[in-house]
Amino acid sequence: MFKEIIPFLMMALTVPVDGYTLEATYEGMDEGFLKTFEKLTKTITFHVKQDQARHNITIELKSSDQHVFTVEPDVISLDVLPSDTVSFNATIIGLSVGVEILTIKIISSESSEFEEVVKVLRTPTILNFIFTYFLLIWLLISYVSMGTKLDLKVIWGHLRRPVGVSIGMLCQFIVMPLLAFCLANAILSDNRQSAVGLLVEGSCPGGWFSNIFTLLLDCDFILSLTMTFCSTIAALAFMPLNLFIYAERFVDGDEALKTPFKEMIQQFALMVAPALVGIFIRYKLSKVKNVCLCLLKPFAYVLIFVSTGLGVPSNLYVFQGSWQIWLVCFLYPLVGGLLGFGISKITRREREQAITIALETGIQNSVLATTVIRFAYPQPEADLVSRMPLLITITTLIEGCTLVLGYLVYVKFVQNKYKAVNEDDTAKVNEETGAPPPENKDVDLSDINASSATEA
């Protein structure tokens, strides 16, 4: 269905070699490379024209990565008569998304070779189209949600003494981009698309998951929201700056991987607007705010469920990454969080604030990174670059849920037991000394739970 609407053009390449001329023609977009799709084939027609004496020649065709595409046949032997033209076809078979090289080696009395870039794209589907725009909707909803939860008076209290926010900004826009660059340089130096994807992720602000995990771990939720909001504003300047500093090394003259600064800044500016809308709803439309707070949580669950149901089958290619990619995706949020926690403790932050800063540091807005990449980069580079944010989303969820589970086990079996022992000891001391029992300072947990549910 999609193939018919793509405007194919005939491309030709003519190479004079040792007394004869080799011409290769194929159908493709007029963009300087050969394009095909997963599970589809592309035919290259070779014309060999003899100018002088008779020649026996051999043509070898080789893919730089046979997991991305293969070529059949890979060896062709020809006997070319004087003033004669011999034609033959070779078939490019797309296997997985990627950008690789087709090497064409010509062996005669002399040998020569030339290269053609082959790009294998995902076959366009309605499912992938819907998923891309679901990410955009999810992003808009999350920023509106953040705006409705922002209490400007409390936030102003954090900004008047901005030690926690400043530490978070330092970790977010200096430590994390540098960590992304070090990991990319050490492990992903041979995979430029994944390296650029990691750097885009590393330059993003904090995200929605950091707020959720902060709430589940009973940490400073307001500080988390404040840091997310401030980092979103600051990312307008810091994200392009960090990509300019770190990403150019991995672009290496590839026009498709050059950072589209203008498009990124425009998209980030658009992301600030929903947060401002949320703030307006909170302070000017109280009835609408209450409705939004009631609906946002179930709607967020629906978005997560639908996005997962759409995203996994439409993005199976991301799971085909090498072990180096998976290693980086596990290390990046984990090491980032540990660095954020360590810096917070060095600056003498309390435990709750230190954990909050660690979460904001290690958990970045992967949904934002994926959306920006898919709307800013061409294909198939957009798919290859967005692989890193998508996989980091998965590894972040695994690590975050493990942390929450460990915390719940600690509260149930350690903290509560310790509290019960202390209460028994206090009761025994009171009984022996005749002191009156302490006042009951318990509060109605139903009110707190209802308030927390509303805020979440």
Coordinates of N, CA and C in Angstrom, one line a residue, residues 118-195:
V118 N 23.8 1.7 1.5 CA 22.5 1.0 1.5 C 21.8 1.3 2.8
K119 N 20.6 1.8 2.7 CA 19.8 2.1 3.9 C 18.5 1.2 3.9
V120 N 18.4 0.5 5.0 CA 17.2 -0.4 5.1 C 16.2 0.2 6.1
L121 N 15.0 0.5 5.6 CA 14.0 1.2 6.5 C 13.0 0.2 6.9
R122 N 12.3 0.5 8.1 CA 11.2 -0.3 8.5 C 10.1 -0.1 7.5
T123 N 9.4 -1.2 7.1 CA 8.2 -1.0 6.2 C 7.1 -0.2 6.9
P124 N 6.7 0.9 6.3 CA 5.7 1.8 7.0 C 4.4 1.0 7.3
T125 N 3.9 1.2 8.5 CA 2.7 0.6 9.0 C 1.8 1.6 9.7
I126 N 0.6 1.4 9.7 CA -0.4 2.2 10.5 C 0.0 2.1 12.0
L127 N 0.4 1.0 12.4 CA 0.7 0.8 13.8 C 1.8 1.7 14.3
N128 N 2.8 1.8 13.5 CA 4.0 2.6 13.9 C 3.6 4.1 13.8
F129 N 2.8 4.5 12.8 CA 2.3 5.8 12.7 C 1.5 6.2 14.0
I130 N 0.6 5.3 14.4 CA -0.3 5.6 15.6 C 0.6 5.7 16.8
F131 N 1.6 4.8 17.0 CA 2.5 4.8 18.1 C 3.2 6.1 18.3
T132 N 3.8 6.6 17.1 CA 4.5 7.9 17.2 C 3.7 9.0 17.7
Y133 N 2.4 9.1 17.3 CA 1.6 10.2 17.7 C 1.0 10.0 19.1
F134 N 0.9 8.7 19.5 CA 0.6 8.4 20.9 C 1.7 8.9 21.9
L135 N 2.9 8.8 21.5 CA 4.0 9.3 22.3 C 3.8 10.8 22.5
L136 N 3.5 11.5 21.4 CA 3.3 12.9 21.5 C 2.1 13.3 22.4
I137 N 1.0 12.6 22.3 CA -0.1 12.8 23.2 C 0.3 12.5 24.7
W138 N 1.0 11.4 24.9 CA 1.4 11.1 26.2 C 2.3 12.2 26.8
L139 N 3.2 12.8 26.0 CA 4.1 13.8 26.4 C 3.3 15.1 26.8
L140 N 2.3 15.5 26.0 CA 1.5 16.6 26.3 C 0.7 16.4 27.6
I141 N 0.1 15.3 27.7 CA -0.7 15.0 28.9 C 0.2 15.0 30.2
S142 N 1.4 14.5 30.1 CA 2.3 14.5 31.2 C 2.7 15.9 31.7
Y143 N 2.9 16.8 30.7 CA 3.3 18.2 31.0 C 2.1 19.0 31.6
V144 N 0.9 18.7 31.0 CA -0.3 19.4 31.6 C -0.5 18.9 33.1
S145 N -0.3 17.6 33.3 CA -0.4 17.0 34.6 C 0.6 17.6 35.6
M146 N 1.8 17.8 35.1 CA 2.8 18.4 35.9 C 2.4 19.8 36.3
G147 N 1.9 20.6 35.4 CA 1.5 22.0 35.6 C 0.4 22.1 36.7
T148 N -0.6 21.1 36.6 CA -1.7 21.2 37.6 C -1.3 20.8 39.0
K149 N -0.1 20.2 39.1 CA 0.4 19.8 40.5 C 1.4 20.8 41.0
L150 N 1.8 21.8 40.3 CA 2.8 22.8 40.7 C 2.2 23.8 41.6
D151 N 2.5 23.8 42.9 CA 2.2 24.8 43.8 C 3.3 25.9 43.8
L152 N 3.0 27.0 43.2 CA 4.0 28.0 43.0 C 4.6 28.6 44.3
K153 N 3.8 28.6 45.4 CA 4.3 29.1 46.7 C 5.4 28.1 47.2
V154 N 5.1 26.8 47.2 CA 6.0 25.8 47.6 C 7.3 25.8 46.8
I155 N 7.0 25.9 45.4 CA 8.2 26.0 44.5 C 9.0 27.2 44.7
W156 N 8.4 28.3 45.0 CA 9.2 29.5 45.3 C 10.0 29.3 46.5
G157 N 9.5 28.6 47.5 CA 10.3 28.3 48.7 C 11.6 27.5 48.3
H158 N 11.4 26.5 47.4 CA 12.6 25.8 46.9 C 13.6 26.7 46.2
L159 N 13.0 27.6 45.4 CA 13.9 28.5 44.6 C 14.5 29.6 45.4
R160 N 13.9 30.0 46.5 CA 14.6 31.0 47.4 C 15.8 30.4 48.0
R161 N 15.8 29.1 48.3 CA 17.0 28.4 48.8 C 17.3 27.3 47.8
P162 N 17.9 27.6 46.6 CA 17.9 26.7 45.5 C 19.0 25.7 45.6
V163 N 19.4 25.2 46.8 CA 20.6 24.3 46.9 C 20.2 23.0 46.2
G164 N 19.1 22.4 46.5 CA 18.6 21.1 46.0 C 18.4 21.2 44.5
V165 N 17.7 22.3 44.0 CA 17.5 22.5 42.6 C 18.8 22.7 41.9
S166 N 19.7 23.5 42.4 CA 21.0 23.7 41.8 C 21.8 22.5 41.6
I167 N 21.8 21.6 42.7 CA 22.5 20.3 42.6 C 21.9 19.5 41.5
G168 N 20.6 19.5 41.4 CA 19.9 18.7 40.4 C 20.2 19.2 39.0
M169 N 20.3 20.5 38.8 CA 20.6 21.1 37.5 C 22.1 20.7 37.1
L170 N 23.0 20.8 38.1 CA 24.4 20.4 37.9 C 24.4 19.0 37.4
C171 N 23.7 18.1 38.1 CA 23.8 16.7 37.7 C 23.1 16.4 36.3
Q172 N 22.0 17.1 36.1 CA 21.1 16.9 34.9 C 21.9 17.3 33.7
F173 N 22.5 18.5 33.7 CA 23.0 19.1 32.4 C 24.5 19.1 32.3
I174 N 25.2 18.7 33.3 CA 26.7 18.6 33.3 C 27.1 17.2 33.5
V175 N 26.7 16.5 34.5 CA 27.1 15.2 34.8 C 26.6 14.2 33.8
M176 N 25.3 14.2 33.6 CA 24.6 13.2 32.7 C 25.1 13.3 31.2
P177 N 25.2 14.5 30.6 CA 25.8 14.5 29.3 C 27.2 14.0 29.2
L178 N 28.0 14.4 30.2 CA 29.4 13.9 30.3 C 29.4 12.4 30.4
L179 N 28.5 11.8 31.3 CA 28.5 10.4 31.4 C 28.0 9.7 30.1
A180 N 27.1 10.3 29.4 CA 26.6 9.7 28.2 C 27.8 9.7 27.1
F181 N 28.5 10.8 27.1 CA 29.7 10.9 26.2 C 30.7 9.8 26.5
C182 N 31.0 9.7 27.8 CA 32.0 8.7 28.2 C 31.6 7.3 27.8
L183 N 30.4 6.9 28.1 CA 29.9 5.6 27.7 C 29.8 5.4 26.2
A184 N 29.4 6.4 25.5 CA 29.3 6.3 24.0 C 30.7 6.2 23.5
N185 N 31.7 6.9 24.0 CA 33.0 6.9 23.5 C 33.7 5.6 23.8
A186 N 33.4 5.0 25.0 CA 34.1 3.8 25.4 C 33.5 2.5 24.8
I187 N 32.2 2.5 24.7 CA 31.5 1.3 24.3 C 30.8 1.4 22.9
L188 N 30.3 2.5 22.5 CA 29.5 2.7 21.3 C 30.3 3.4 20.2
S189 N 31.6 3.5 20.2 CA 32.3 4.3 19.3 C 32.2 3.7 17.8
D190 N 31.8 2.5 17.7 CA 31.6 1.9 16.3 C 30.2 1.9 15.9
N191 N 29.3 2.5 16.7 CA 27.9 2.5 16.4 C 27.4 4.0 16.6
R192 N 27.6 4.8 15.5 CA 27.4 6.2 15.6 C 26.0 6.6 15.9
Q193 N 25.0 5.8 15.3 CA 23.6 6.2 15.5 C 23.2 6.0 17.0
S194 N 23.7 4.9 17.6 CA 23.3 4.6 19.0 C 24.0 5.6 19.9
A195 N 25.3 6.0 19.5 CA 26.0 7.0 20.3 C 25.2 8.4 20.3

